[in-house]
Amino acid sequence: MTEFSVSIREMQEKYKVLEFQQKKCSVIFDLSCNLARVLEFCTREIPQAFLFGADTNLRRLTELIVFILNHLTSVMDPEFFELSLRRNGQSLEKVNRGMILAPLAGIILNLLDANAEIDCSERNDVVGVFASMDCPDTVLCGFQYLLEYNWAGSMRGDAYLAKLRQLEQFSNLLLSQAEFREVERMGCEVGSDANDTMCCICYACEVDARFVPCSHLSCFGCISRHLLNCERCFFCNAAVVEVVRTGFRTA
C-alpha cells in the first residue's frame, strides 16, 4: 500500500494518469484486496488466533487496518484515486475502493461476533487494542469513513443495516475510550511534576518496565507496542535485548 500511495501521489501532482503507473497501481490494489479477503476468511474461521494468547496478532491486524484506512481517507482527490485503480474498459461498479473496504469491515465484524460468542474473561480486548493505537484521531476518522461510505452496491437488506449499526456501536465505544484516555492523560500531565514514576511516552500509566542493556524506563504497554515495529530504545536508539518488569507500578 505504501508504494501504491506514492504512485497515486506522483500522478496527482502531475494530474496525469500514466499507463505504466496505472497498471502498477491496479496490480498492487488487487493484491491488497486479496490479502484483505484472506484475513477476513481467517478472522471468520479461526478468530481464536487473534482473540486468545498474546495480543500480537490482533495488534498487527489492527495496525494494518488503520494503515489502509489512513491511506484511503488521506487521498486529496477521490475521483482521481478511483480513476487510477481502473484499467481500460473496467467500470466503476467493478473496481472501486469498496473492494478493499468491504473485507476490512468484514474483519472487524468477524472479530466482534466471535468476541461476543466466546465466554472467556481471558480473551483479548478488540476495542481496547484499537483504542490503544498511537493515532486515535486517525482510527476514528477511518471508522467514520467506513460508516459514511456508499455501500449500496455491495450490501443490501436488513443484514446490511445490522452490520452498519454494529460498526457504529463499535465506533462509539472507540470514541468513548479515546475521550477517557485523553482525560486520563491530561490528569497525568498536571501531576507529572509530583510523580516521577509516570511513563513519559503515554503519560497514562506508571513506569513498570526497564530496557536491557540501556536501563531506560517506560510502561510495559508502550515498550511492547514499540517493539512490534522496532527493537531499539525510544530514547537512545540502543538495541533492546530484553524488557524487565520493575516494581514501580502501584495499581
mmCIF file of N, CA, C and O in Angstrom, residues 103-203:
data_model
loop_
_atom_site.group_PDB
_atom_site.id
_atom_site.type_symbol
_atom_site.label_atom_id
_atom_site.label_comp_id
_atom_site.label_asym_id
_atom_site.label_seq_id
_atom_site.Cartn_x
_atom_site.Cartn_y
_atom_site.Cartn_z
ATOM 1 N N PRO A 103 -13.800 -6.094 2.831
ATOM 2 C CA PRO A 103 -13.130 -7.082 3.683
ATOM 3 C C PRO A 103 -12.615 -6.492 4.992
ATOM 4 O O PRO A 103 -12.577 -7.190 6.012
ATOM 5 N N LEU A 104 -12.238 -5.206 4.992
ATOM 6 C CA LEU A 104 -11.805 -4.578 6.245
ATOM 7 C C LEU A 104 -12.967 -4.537 7.237
ATOM 8 O O LEU A 104 -12.800 -4.873 8.420
ATOM 9 N N ALA A 105 -14.133 -4.137 6.742
ATOM 10 C CA ALA A 105 -15.323 -4.136 7.601
ATOM 11 C C ALA A 105 -15.641 -5.557 8.043
ATOM 12 O O ALA A 105 -16.012 -5.793 9.208
ATOM 13 N N GLY A 106 -15.480 -6.525 7.131
ATOM 14 C CA GLY A 106 -15.734 -7.918 7.474
ATOM 15 C C GLY A 106 -14.817 -8.429 8.571
ATOM 16 O O GLY A 106 -15.247 -9.166 9.463
ATOM 17 N N ILE A 107 -13.540 -8.037 8.514
ATOM 18 C CA ILE A 107 -12.573 -8.440 9.549
ATOM 19 C C ILE A 107 -13.029 -7.948 10.917
ATOM 20 O O ILE A 107 -13.057 -8.698 11.905
ATOM 21 N N ILE A 108 -13.406 -6.677 10.982
ATOM 22 C CA ILE A 108 -13.821 -6.084 12.254
ATOM 23 C C ILE A 108 -15.090 -6.757 12.771
ATOM 24 O O ILE A 108 -15.181 -7.124 13.953
ATOM 25 N N LEU A 109 -16.059 -6.957 11.890
ATOM 26 C CA LEU A 109 -17.319 -7.580 12.302
ATOM 27 C C LEU A 109 -17.116 -9.032 12.728
ATOM 28 O O LEU A 109 -17.743 -9.494 13.692
ATOM 29 N N ASN A 110 -16.240 -9.760 12.044
ATOM 30 C CA ASN A 110 -15.944 -11.148 12.441
ATOM 31 C C ASN A 110 -15.364 -11.203 13.847
ATOM 32 O O ASN A 110 -15.730 -12.063 14.656
ATOM 33 N N LEU A 111 -14.444 -10.286 14.137
ATOM 34 C CA LEU A 111 -13.823 -10.257 15.463
ATOM 35 C C LEU A 111 -14.849 -9.895 16.537
ATOM 36 O O LEU A 111 -14.851 -10.479 17.630
ATOM 37 N N LEU A 112 -15.731 -8.948 16.225
ATOM 38 C CA LEU A 112 -16.757 -8.548 17.194
ATOM 39 C C LEU A 112 -17.737 -9.692 17.443
ATOM 40 O O LEU A 112 -18.118 -9.952 18.591
ATOM 41 N N ASP A 113 -18.142 -10.387 16.377
ATOM 42 C CA ASP A 113 -19.070 -11.515 16.536
ATOM 43 C C ASP A 113 -18.441 -12.635 17.360
ATOM 44 O O ASP A 113 -19.075 -13.184 18.269
ATOM 45 N N ALA A 114 -17.187 -12.970 17.045
ATOM 46 C CA ALA A 114 -16.500 -14.041 17.782
ATOM 47 C C ALA A 114 -16.283 -13.624 19.231
ATOM 48 O O ALA A 114 -16.418 -14.447 20.147
ATOM 49 N N ASN A 115 -15.959 -12.348 19.434
ATOM 50 C CA ASN A 115 -15.725 -11.840 20.786
ATOM 51 C C ASN A 115 -16.988 -11.952 21.631
ATOM 52 O O ASN A 115 -16.936 -12.262 22.829
ATOM 53 N N ALA A 116 -18.147 -11.712 21.005
ATOM 54 C CA ALA A 116 -19.422 -11.788 21.730
ATOM 55 C C ALA A 116 -19.817 -13.224 22.033
ATOM 56 O O ALA A 116 -20.473 -13.499 23.042
ATOM 57 N N GLU A 117 -19.408 -14.151 21.161
ATOM 58 C CA GLU A 117 -19.795 -15.561 21.327
ATOM 59 C C GLU A 117 -18.913 -16.300 22.321
ATOM 60 O O GLU A 117 -19.335 -17.296 22.907
ATOM 61 N N ILE A 118 -17.695 -15.828 22.519
ATOM 62 C CA ILE A 118 -16.756 -16.525 23.400
ATOM 63 C C ILE A 118 -16.974 -16.095 24.844
ATOM 64 O O ILE A 118 -16.902 -14.909 25.174
ATOM 65 N N ASP A 119 -17.254 -17.036 25.687
ATOM 66 C CA ASP A 119 -17.491 -16.757 27.104
ATOM 67 C C ASP A 119 -16.205 -17.035 27.884
ATOM 68 O O ASP A 119 -16.041 -18.076 28.505
ATOM 69 N N CYS A 120 -15.289 -16.096 27.812
ATOM 70 C CA CYS A 120 -13.992 -16.273 28.472
ATOM 71 C C CYS A 120 -13.418 -14.898 28.810
ATOM 72 O O CYS A 120 -13.309 -14.031 27.951
ATOM 73 N N SER A 121 -13.056 -14.706 30.055
ATOM 74 C CA SER A 121 -12.553 -13.406 30.500
ATOM 75 C C SER A 121 -11.124 -13.134 30.038
ATOM 76 O O SER A 121 -10.652 -12.000 30.099
ATOM 77 N N GLU A 122 -10.432 -14.183 29.560
ATOM 78 C CA GLU A 122 -9.032 -14.023 29.166
ATOM 79 C C GLU A 122 -8.858 -13.686 27.689
ATOM 80 O O GLU A 122 -7.738 -13.597 27.199
ATOM 81 N N ARG A 123 -9.922 -13.480 26.952
ATOM 82 C CA ARG A 123 -9.797 -13.132 25.537
ATOM 83 C C ARG A 123 -9.272 -11.704 25.395
ATOM 84 O O ARG A 123 -9.441 -10.865 26.288
ATOM 85 N N ASN A 124 -8.632 -11.455 24.273
ATOM 86 C CA ASN A 124 -8.086 -10.118 24.015
ATOM 87 C C ASN A 124 -9.212 -9.118 23.764
ATOM 88 O O ASN A 124 -10.245 -9.464 23.184
ATOM 89 N N ASP A 125 -8.999 -7.905 24.197
ATOM 90 C CA ASP A 125 -9.999 -6.845 24.103
ATOM 91 C C ASP A 125 -9.873 -6.139 22.756
ATOM 92 O O ASP A 125 -8.950 -5.350 22.543
ATOM 93 N N VAL A 126 -10.801 -6.419 21.834
ATOM 94 C CA VAL A 126 -10.733 -5.835 20.490
ATOM 95 C C VAL A 126 -10.847 -4.315 20.550
ATOM 96 O O VAL A 126 -10.053 -3.594 19.937
ATOM 97 N N VAL A 127 -11.823 -3.815 21.305
ATOM 98 C CA VAL A 127 -11.999 -2.364 21.425
ATOM 99 C C VAL A 127 -10.767 -1.730 22.050
ATOM 100 O O VAL A 127 -10.275 -0.696 21.597
ATOM 101 N N GLY A 128 -10.251 -2.366 23.094
ATOM 102 C CA GLY A 128 -9.089 -1.822 23.797
ATOM 103 C C GLY A 128 -7.860 -1.729 22.907
ATOM 104 O O GLY A 128 -7.114 -0.750 22.969
ATOM 105 N N VAL A 129 -7.645 -2.743 22.061
ATOM 106 C CA VAL A 129 -6.479 -2.733 21.159
ATOM 107 C C VAL A 129 -6.606 -1.621 20.130
ATOM 108 O O VAL A 129 -5.658 -0.880 19.871
ATOM 109 N N PHE A 130 -7.788 -1.478 19.521
ATOM 110 C CA PHE A 130 -7.988 -0.394 18.555
ATOM 111 C C PHE A 130 -7.817 0.970 19.232
ATOM 112 O O PHE A 130 -7.192 1.875 18.674
ATOM 113 N N ALA A 131 -8.366 1.099 20.450
ATOM 114 C CA ALA A 131 -8.297 2.379 21.158
ATOM 115 C C ALA A 131 -6.881 2.706 21.617
ATOM 116 O O ALA A 131 -6.557 3.874 21.857
ATOM 117 N N SER A 132 -6.019 1.683 21.742
ATOM 118 C CA SER A 132 -4.667 1.914 22.243
ATOM 119 C C SER A 132 -3.678 2.321 21.146
ATOM 120 O O SER A 132 -2.509 2.561 21.423
ATOM 121 N N MET A 133 -4.141 2.381 19.893
ATOM 122 C CA MET A 133 -3.258 2.816 18.814
ATOM 123 C C MET A 133 -2.758 4.237 19.085
ATOM 124 O O MET A 133 -3.447 5.035 19.712
ATOM 125 N N ASP A 134 -1.557 4.539 18.605
ATOM 126 C CA ASP A 134 -0.948 5.837 18.888
ATOM 127 C C ASP A 134 -1.578 6.982 18.105
ATOM 128 O O ASP A 134 -1.159 8.126 18.247
ATOM 129 N N CYS A 135 -2.566 6.688 17.257
ATOM 130 C CA CYS A 135 -3.185 7.724 16.415
ATOM 131 C C CYS A 135 -4.708 7.629 16.537
ATOM 132 O O CYS A 135 -5.388 7.266 15.563
ATOM 133 N N PRO A 136 -5.287 7.939 17.710
ATOM 134 C CA PRO A 136 -6.731 7.771 17.906
ATOM 135 C C PRO A 136 -7.575 8.570 16.930
ATOM 136 O O PRO A 136 -8.625 8.101 16.483
ATOM 137 N N ASP A 137 -7.124 9.764 16.563
ATOM 138 C CA ASP A 137 -7.898 10.573 15.609
ATOM 139 C C ASP A 137 -7.975 9.896 14.248
ATOM 140 O O ASP A 137 -9.010 9.922 13.580
ATOM 141 N N THR A 138 -6.852 9.275 13.829
ATOM 142 C CA THR A 138 -6.824 8.565 12.554
ATOM 143 C C THR A 138 -7.755 7.357 12.584
ATOM 144 O O THR A 138 -8.472 7.077 11.615
ATOM 145 N N VAL A 139 -7.762 6.644 13.700
ATOM 146 C CA VAL A 139 -8.634 5.468 13.844
ATOM 147 C C VAL A 139 -10.100 5.883 13.749
ATOM 148 O O VAL A 139 -10.892 5.292 13.005
ATOM 149 N N LEU A 140 -10.471 6.925 14.491
ATOM 150 C CA LEU A 140 -11.860 7.387 14.492
ATOM 151 C C LEU A 140 -12.270 7.920 13.123
ATOM 152 O O LEU A 140 -13.396 7.695 12.667
ATOM 153 N N CYS A 141 -11.350 8.631 12.462
ATOM 154 C CA CYS A 141 -11.625 9.147 11.120
ATOM 155 C C CYS A 141 -11.861 7.997 10.139
ATOM 156 O O CYS A 141 -12.763 8.057 9.294
ATOM 157 N N GLY A 142 -11.056 6.929 10.267
ATOM 158 C CA GLY A 142 -11.204 5.770 9.405
ATOM 159 C C GLY A 142 -12.551 5.082 9.601
ATOM 160 O O GLY A 142 -13.207 4.686 8.619
ATOM 161 N N PHE A 143 -12.989 4.949 10.844
ATOM 162 C CA PHE A 143 -14.273 4.308 11.107
ATOM 163 C C PHE A 143 -15.429 5.178 10.638
ATOM 164 O O PHE A 143 -16.442 4.667 10.157
ATOM 165 N N GLN A 144 -15.283 6.482 10.770
ATOM 166 C CA GLN A 144 -16.311 7.381 10.269
ATOM 167 C C GLN A 144 -16.441 7.254 8.752
ATOM 168 O O GLN A 144 -17.538 7.275 8.192
ATOM 169 N N TYR A 145 -15.284 7.074 8.107
ATOM 170 C CA TYR A 145 -15.280 6.886 6.651
ATOM 171 C C TYR A 145 -15.999 5.591 6.275
ATOM 172 O O TYR A 145 -16.773 5.547 5.312
ATOM 173 N N LEU A 146 -15.754 4.525 7.038
ATOM 174 C CA LEU A 146 -16.442 3.254 6.793
ATOM 175 C C LEU A 146 -17.953 3.412 6.909
ATOM 176 O O LEU A 146 -18.721 2.879 6.103
ATOM 177 N N LEU A 147 -18.388 4.159 7.925
ATOM 178 C CA LEU A 147 -19.816 4.328 8.165
ATOM 179 C C LEU A 147 -20.482 5.182 7.085
ATOM 180 O O LEU A 147 -21.643 4.962 6.739
ATOM 181 N N GLU A 148 -19.742 6.161 6.560
ATOM 182 C CA GLU A 148 -20.325 7.086 5.590
ATOM 183 C C GLU A 148 -20.163 6.620 4.150
ATOM 184 O O GLU A 148 -20.735 7.225 3.236
ATOM 185 N N TYR A 149 -19.397 5.558 3.933
ATOM 186 C CA TYR A 149 -19.188 5.071 2.575
ATOM 187 C C TYR A 149 -20.506 4.571 1.974
ATOM 188 O O TYR A 149 -21.348 4.018 2.677
ATOM 189 N N ASN A 150 -20.676 4.769 0.681
ATOM 190 C CA ASN A 150 -21.886 4.317 -0.004
ATOM 191 C C ASN A 150 -21.792 2.819 -0.288
ATOM 192 O O ASN A 150 -21.180 2.392 -1.275
ATOM 193 N N TRP A 151 -22.429 2.025 0.569
ATOM 194 C CA TRP A 151 -22.356 0.571 0.446
ATOM 195 C C TRP A 151 -23.479 0.005 -0.414
ATOM 196 O O TRP A 151 -23.630 -1.210 -0.508
ATOM 197 N N ALA A 152 -24.257 0.862 -1.036
ATOM 198 C CA ALA A 152 -25.446 0.398 -1.761
ATOM 199 C C ALA A 152 -25.115 -0.673 -2.797
ATOM 200 O O ALA A 152 -25.893 -1.610 -3.004
ATOM 201 N N GLY A 153 -23.967 -0.552 -3.460
ATOM 202 C CA GLY A 153 -23.617 -1.524 -4.489
ATOM 203 C C GLY A 153 -23.055 -2.817 -3.946
ATOM 204 O O GLY A 153 -22.940 -3.813 -4.672
ATOM 205 N N SER A 154 -22.682 -2.828 -2.651
ATOM 206 C CA SER A 154 -22.031 -4.010 -2.071
ATOM 207 C C SER A 154 -22.943 -4.795 -1.148
ATOM 208 O O SER A 154 -22.908 -6.025 -1.121
ATOM 209 N N MET A 155 -23.766 -4.072 -0.373
ATOM 210 C CA MET A 155 -24.606 -4.746 0.621
ATOM 211 C C MET A 155 -26.008 -4.153 0.581
ATOM 212 O O MET A 155 -26.184 -2.951 0.405
ATOM 213 N N ARG A 156 -27.005 -5.008 0.785
ATOM 214 C CA ARG A 156 -28.398 -4.568 0.791
ATOM 215 C C ARG A 156 -29.171 -5.336 1.861
ATOM 216 O O ARG A 156 -28.727 -6.358 2.344
ATOM 217 N N GLY A 157 -30.342 -4.800 2.215
ATOM 218 C CA GLY A 157 -31.243 -5.519 3.100
ATOM 219 C C GLY A 157 -30.999 -5.267 4.578
ATOM 220 O O GLY A 157 -30.172 -4.450 4.976
ATOM 221 N N ASP A 158 -31.744 -6.022 5.397
ATOM 222 C CA ASP A 158 -31.679 -5.843 6.850
ATOM 223 C C ASP A 158 -30.307 -6.206 7.407
ATOM 224 O O ASP A 158 -29.839 -5.599 8.368
ATOM 225 N N ALA A 159 -29.674 -7.228 6.818
ATOM 226 C CA ALA A 159 -28.353 -7.643 7.299
ATOM 227 C C ALA A 159 -27.356 -6.504 7.136
ATOM 228 O O ALA A 159 -26.501 -6.280 7.999
ATOM 229 N N TYR A 160 -27.466 -5.781 6.035
ATOM 230 C CA TYR A 160 -26.588 -4.642 5.766
ATOM 231 C C TYR A 160 -26.765 -3.566 6.834
ATOM 232 O O TYR A 160 -25.798 -3.028 7.374
ATOM 233 N N LEU A 161 -28.023 -3.258 7.172
ATOM 234 C CA LEU A 161 -28.297 -2.241 8.185
ATOM 235 C C LEU A 161 -27.798 -2.684 9.562
ATOM 236 O O LEU A 161 -27.274 -1.876 10.333
ATOM 237 N N ALA A 162 -27.954 -3.975 9.857
ATOM 238 C CA ALA A 162 -27.481 -4.501 11.146
ATOM 239 C C ALA A 162 -25.959 -4.387 11.261
ATOM 240 O O ALA A 162 -25.425 -4.043 12.318
ATOM 241 N N LYS A 163 -25.264 -4.665 10.154
ATOM 242 C CA LYS A 163 -23.800 -4.558 10.157
ATOM 243 C C LYS A 163 -23.356 -3.117 10.347
ATOM 244 O O LYS A 163 -22.394 -2.837 11.080
ATOM 245 N N LEU A 164 -24.068 -2.194 9.704
ATOM 246 C CA LEU A 164 -23.736 -0.773 9.873
ATOM 247 C C LEU A 164 -23.942 -0.333 11.319
ATOM 248 O O LEU A 164 -23.141 0.422 11.868
ATOM 249 N N ARG A 165 -25.033 -0.787 11.920
ATOM 250 C CA ARG A 165 -25.294 -0.448 13.327
ATOM 251 C C ARG A 165 -24.212 -1.010 14.233
ATOM 252 O O ARG A 165 -23.784 -0.360 15.199
ATOM 253 N N GLN A 166 -23.756 -2.222 13.924
ATOM 254 C CA GLN A 166 -22.695 -2.848 14.713
ATOM 255 C C GLN A 166 -21.390 -2.050 14.601
ATOM 256 O O GLN A 166 -20.702 -1.817 15.601
ATOM 257 N N LEU A 167 -21.062 -1.608 13.382
ATOM 258 C CA LEU A 167 -19.865 -0.778 13.189
ATOM 259 C C LEU A 167 -20.009 0.562 13.905
ATOM 260 O O LEU A 167 -19.042 1.084 14.474
ATOM 261 N N GLU A 168 -21.217 1.113 13.884
ATOM 262 C CA GLU A 168 -21.452 2.400 14.545
ATOM 263 C C GLU A 168 -21.288 2.270 16.058
ATOM 264 O O GLU A 168 -20.700 3.138 16.714
ATOM 265 N N GLN A 169 -21.810 1.181 16.626
ATOM 266 C CA GLN A 169 -21.656 0.942 18.064
ATOM 267 C C GLN A 169 -20.185 0.793 18.430
ATOM 268 O O GLN A 169 -19.719 1.317 19.450
ATOM 269 N N PHE A 170 -19.434 0.067 17.580
ATOM 270 C CA PHE A 170 -18.008 -0.112 17.815
ATOM 271 C C PHE A 170 -17.282 1.226 17.751
ATOM 272 O O PHE A 170 -16.417 1.530 18.580
ATOM 273 N N SER A 171 -17.652 2.057 16.770
ATOM 274 C CA SER A 171 -17.047 3.381 16.638
ATOM 275 C C SER A 171 -17.336 4.237 17.867
ATOM 276 O O SER A 171 -16.461 4.964 18.346
ATOM 277 N N ASN A 172 -18.550 4.144 18.394
ATOM 278 C CA ASN A 172 -18.909 4.917 19.595
ATOM 279 C C ASN A 172 -18.109 4.459 20.804
ATOM 280 O O ASN A 172 -17.705 5.282 21.641
ATOM 281 N N LEU A 173 -17.871 3.148 20.911
ATOM 282 C CA LEU A 173 -17.048 2.637 22.003
ATOM 283 C C LEU A 173 -15.613 3.156 21.897
ATOM 284 O O LEU A 173 -14.993 3.524 22.899
ATOM 285 N N LEU A 174 -15.091 3.182 20.672
ATOM 286 C CA LEU A 174 -13.742 3.718 20.455
ATOM 287 C C LEU A 174 -13.668 5.184 20.859
ATOM 288 O O LEU A 174 -12.696 5.626 21.476
ATOM 289 N N LEU A 175 -14.697 5.938 20.477
ATOM 290 C CA LEU A 175 -14.726 7.359 20.810
ATOM 291 C C LEU A 175 -14.745 7.563 22.318
ATOM 292 O O LEU A 175 -14.020 8.410 22.852
ATOM 293 N N SER A 176 -15.546 6.756 23.015
ATOM 294 C CA SER A 176 -15.619 6.862 24.481
ATOM 295 C C SER A 176 -14.274 6.553 25.128
ATOM 296 O O SER A 176 -13.830 7.261 26.036
ATOM 297 N N GLN A 177 -13.614 5.486 24.646
ATOM 298 C CA GLN A 177 -12.312 5.127 25.210
ATOM 299 C C GLN A 177 -11.263 6.183 24.896
ATOM 300 O O GLN A 177 -10.413 6.495 25.727
ATOM 301 N N ALA A 178 -11.313 6.757 23.686
ATOM 302 C CA ALA A 178 -10.354 7.793 23.311
ATOM 303 C C ALA A 178 -10.527 9.020 24.201
ATOM 304 O O ALA A 178 -9.536 9.629 24.638
ATOM 305 N N GLU A 179 -11.777 9.395 24.471
ATOM 306 C CA GLU A 179 -12.039 10.549 25.337
ATOM 307 C C GLU A 179 -11.572 10.265 26.756
ATOM 308 O O GLU A 179 -10.987 11.138 27.416
ATOM 309 N N PHE A 180 -11.809 9.036 27.227
ATOM 310 C CA PHE A 180 -11.375 8.669 28.576
ATOM 311 C C PHE A 180 -9.856 8.724 28.693
ATOM 312 O O PHE A 180 -9.299 9.246 29.667
ATOM 313 N N ARG A 181 -9.156 8.190 27.684
ATOM 314 C CA ARG A 181 -7.692 8.193 27.702
ATOM 315 C C ARG A 181 -7.142 9.613 27.658
ATOM 316 O O ARG A 181 -6.139 9.920 28.293
ATOM 317 N N GLU A 182 -7.816 10.501 26.910
ATOM 318 C CA GLU A 182 -7.356 11.884 26.819
ATOM 319 C C GLU A 182 -7.518 12.596 28.164
ATOM 320 O O GLU A 182 -6.624 13.323 28.605
ATOM 321 N N VAL A 183 -8.653 12.373 28.816
ATOM 322 C CA VAL A 183 -8.871 12.960 30.149
ATOM 323 C C VAL A 183 -7.843 12.421 31.133
ATOM 324 O O VAL A 183 -7.264 13.164 31.940
ATOM 325 N N GLU A 184 -7.590 11.114 31.048
ATOM 326 C CA GLU A 184 -6.605 10.479 31.924
ATOM 327 C C GLU A 184 -5.207 11.034 31.672
ATOM 328 O O GLU A 184 -4.448 11.317 32.600
ATOM 329 N N ARG A 185 -4.866 11.222 30.390
ATOM 330 C CA ARG A 185 -3.551 11.753 30.029
ATOM 331 C C ARG A 185 -3.369 13.183 30.538
ATOM 332 O O ARG A 185 -2.324 13.536 31.072
ATOM 333 N N MET A 186 -4.418 14.009 30.383
ATOM 334 C CA MET A 186 -4.335 15.398 30.845
ATOM 335 C C MET A 186 -4.182 15.451 32.354
ATOM 336 O O MET A 186 -3.435 16.273 32.882
ATOM 337 N N GLY A 187 -4.890 14.544 33.045
ATOM 338 C CA GLY A 187 -4.751 14.496 34.501
ATOM 339 C C GLY A 187 -3.354 14.080 34.914
ATOM 340 O O GLY A 187 -2.796 14.599 35.891
ATOM 341 N N CYS A 188 -2.753 13.175 34.149
ATOM 342 C CA CYS A 188 -1.392 12.729 34.447
ATOM 343 C C CYS A 188 -0.387 13.845 34.197
ATOM 344 O O CYS A 188 0.589 13.999 34.938
ATOM 345 N N GLU A 189 -0.607 14.641 33.156
ATOM 346 C CA GLU A 189 0.308 15.734 32.850
ATOM 347 C C GLU A 189 0.305 16.777 33.958
ATOM 348 O O GLU A 189 1.326 17.336 34.304
ATOM 349 N N VAL A 190 -0.897 17.035 34.531
ATOM 350 C CA VAL A 190 -0.994 18.009 35.617
ATOM 351 C C VAL A 190 -0.182 17.557 36.812
ATOM 352 O O VAL A 190 0.479 18.359 37.489
ATOM 353 N N GLY A 191 -0.211 16.242 37.065
ATOM 354 C CA GLY A 191 0.507 15.738 38.242
ATOM 355 C C GLY A 191 1.870 15.164 37.947
ATOM 356 O O GLY A 191 2.464 14.506 38.794
ATOM 357 N N SER A 192 2.388 15.417 36.753
ATOM 358 C CA SER A 192 3.648 14.772 36.368
ATOM 359 C C SER A 192 4.840 15.252 37.187
ATOM 360 O O SER A 192 5.766 14.495 37.440
ATOM 361 N N ASP A 193 4.828 16.516 37.584
ATOM 362 C CA ASP A 193 5.947 17.030 38.369
ATOM 363 C C ASP A 193 6.033 16.364 39.731
ATOM 364 O O ASP A 193 7.113 16.213 40.304
ATOM 365 N N ALA A 194 4.871 15.962 40.238
ATOM 366 C CA ALA A 194 4.849 15.350 41.568
ATOM 367 C C ALA A 194 4.984 13.837 41.500
ATOM 368 O O ALA A 194 5.068 13.178 42.513
ATOM 369 N N ASN A 195 5.003 13.282 40.309
ATOM 370 C CA ASN A 195 5.058 11.834 40.174
ATOM 371 C C ASN A 195 6.075 11.448 39.114
ATOM 372 O O ASN A 195 5.776 11.414 37.928
ATOM 373 N N ASP A 196 7.294 11.161 39.552
ATOM 374 C CA ASP A 196 8.367 10.827 38.618
ATOM 375 C C ASP A 196 8.259 9.413 38.082
ATOM 376 O O ASP A 196 9.058 9.020 37.238
ATOM 377 N N THR A 197 7.301 8.637 38.569
ATOM 378 C CA THR A 197 7.170 7.254 38.104
ATOM 379 C C THR A 197 6.207 7.137 36.935
ATOM 380 O O THR A 197 5.922 6.040 36.481
ATOM 381 N N MET A 198 5.689 8.259 36.410
ATOM 382 C CA MET A 198 4.765 8.213 35.288
ATOM 383 C C MET A 198 5.519 7.991 33.982
ATOM 384 O O MET A 198 6.577 8.567 33.759
ATOM 385 N N CYS A 199 4.986 7.126 33.125
ATOM 386 C CA CYS A 199 5.608 6.867 31.830
ATOM 387 C C CYS A 199 5.631 8.146 31.000
ATOM 388 O O CYS A 199 4.593 8.792 30.811
ATOM 389 N N CYS A 200 6.811 8.523 30.507
ATOM 390 C CA CYS A 200 6.939 9.776 29.759
ATOM 391 C C CYS A 200 6.613 9.610 28.282
ATOM 392 O O CYS A 200 6.766 10.556 27.500
ATOM 393 N N ILE A 201 6.165 8.410 27.869
ATOM 394 C CA ILE A 201 5.746 8.193 26.486
ATOM 395 C C ILE A 201 4.241 8.445 26.349
ATOM 396 O O ILE A 201 3.800 9.219 25.517
ATOM 397 N N CYS A 202 3.444 7.803 27.195
ATOM 398 C CA CYS A 202 1.986 7.929 27.078
ATOM 399 C C CYS A 202 1.359 8.826 28.144
ATOM 400 O O CYS A 202 0.236 9.287 27.976
ATOM 401 N N TYR A 203 2.076 9.078 29.252
ATOM 402 C CA TYR A 203 1.553 9.872 30.370
ATOM 403 C C TYR A 203 0.209 9.339 30.870
ATOM 404 O O TYR A 203 -0.631 10.092 31.347
#
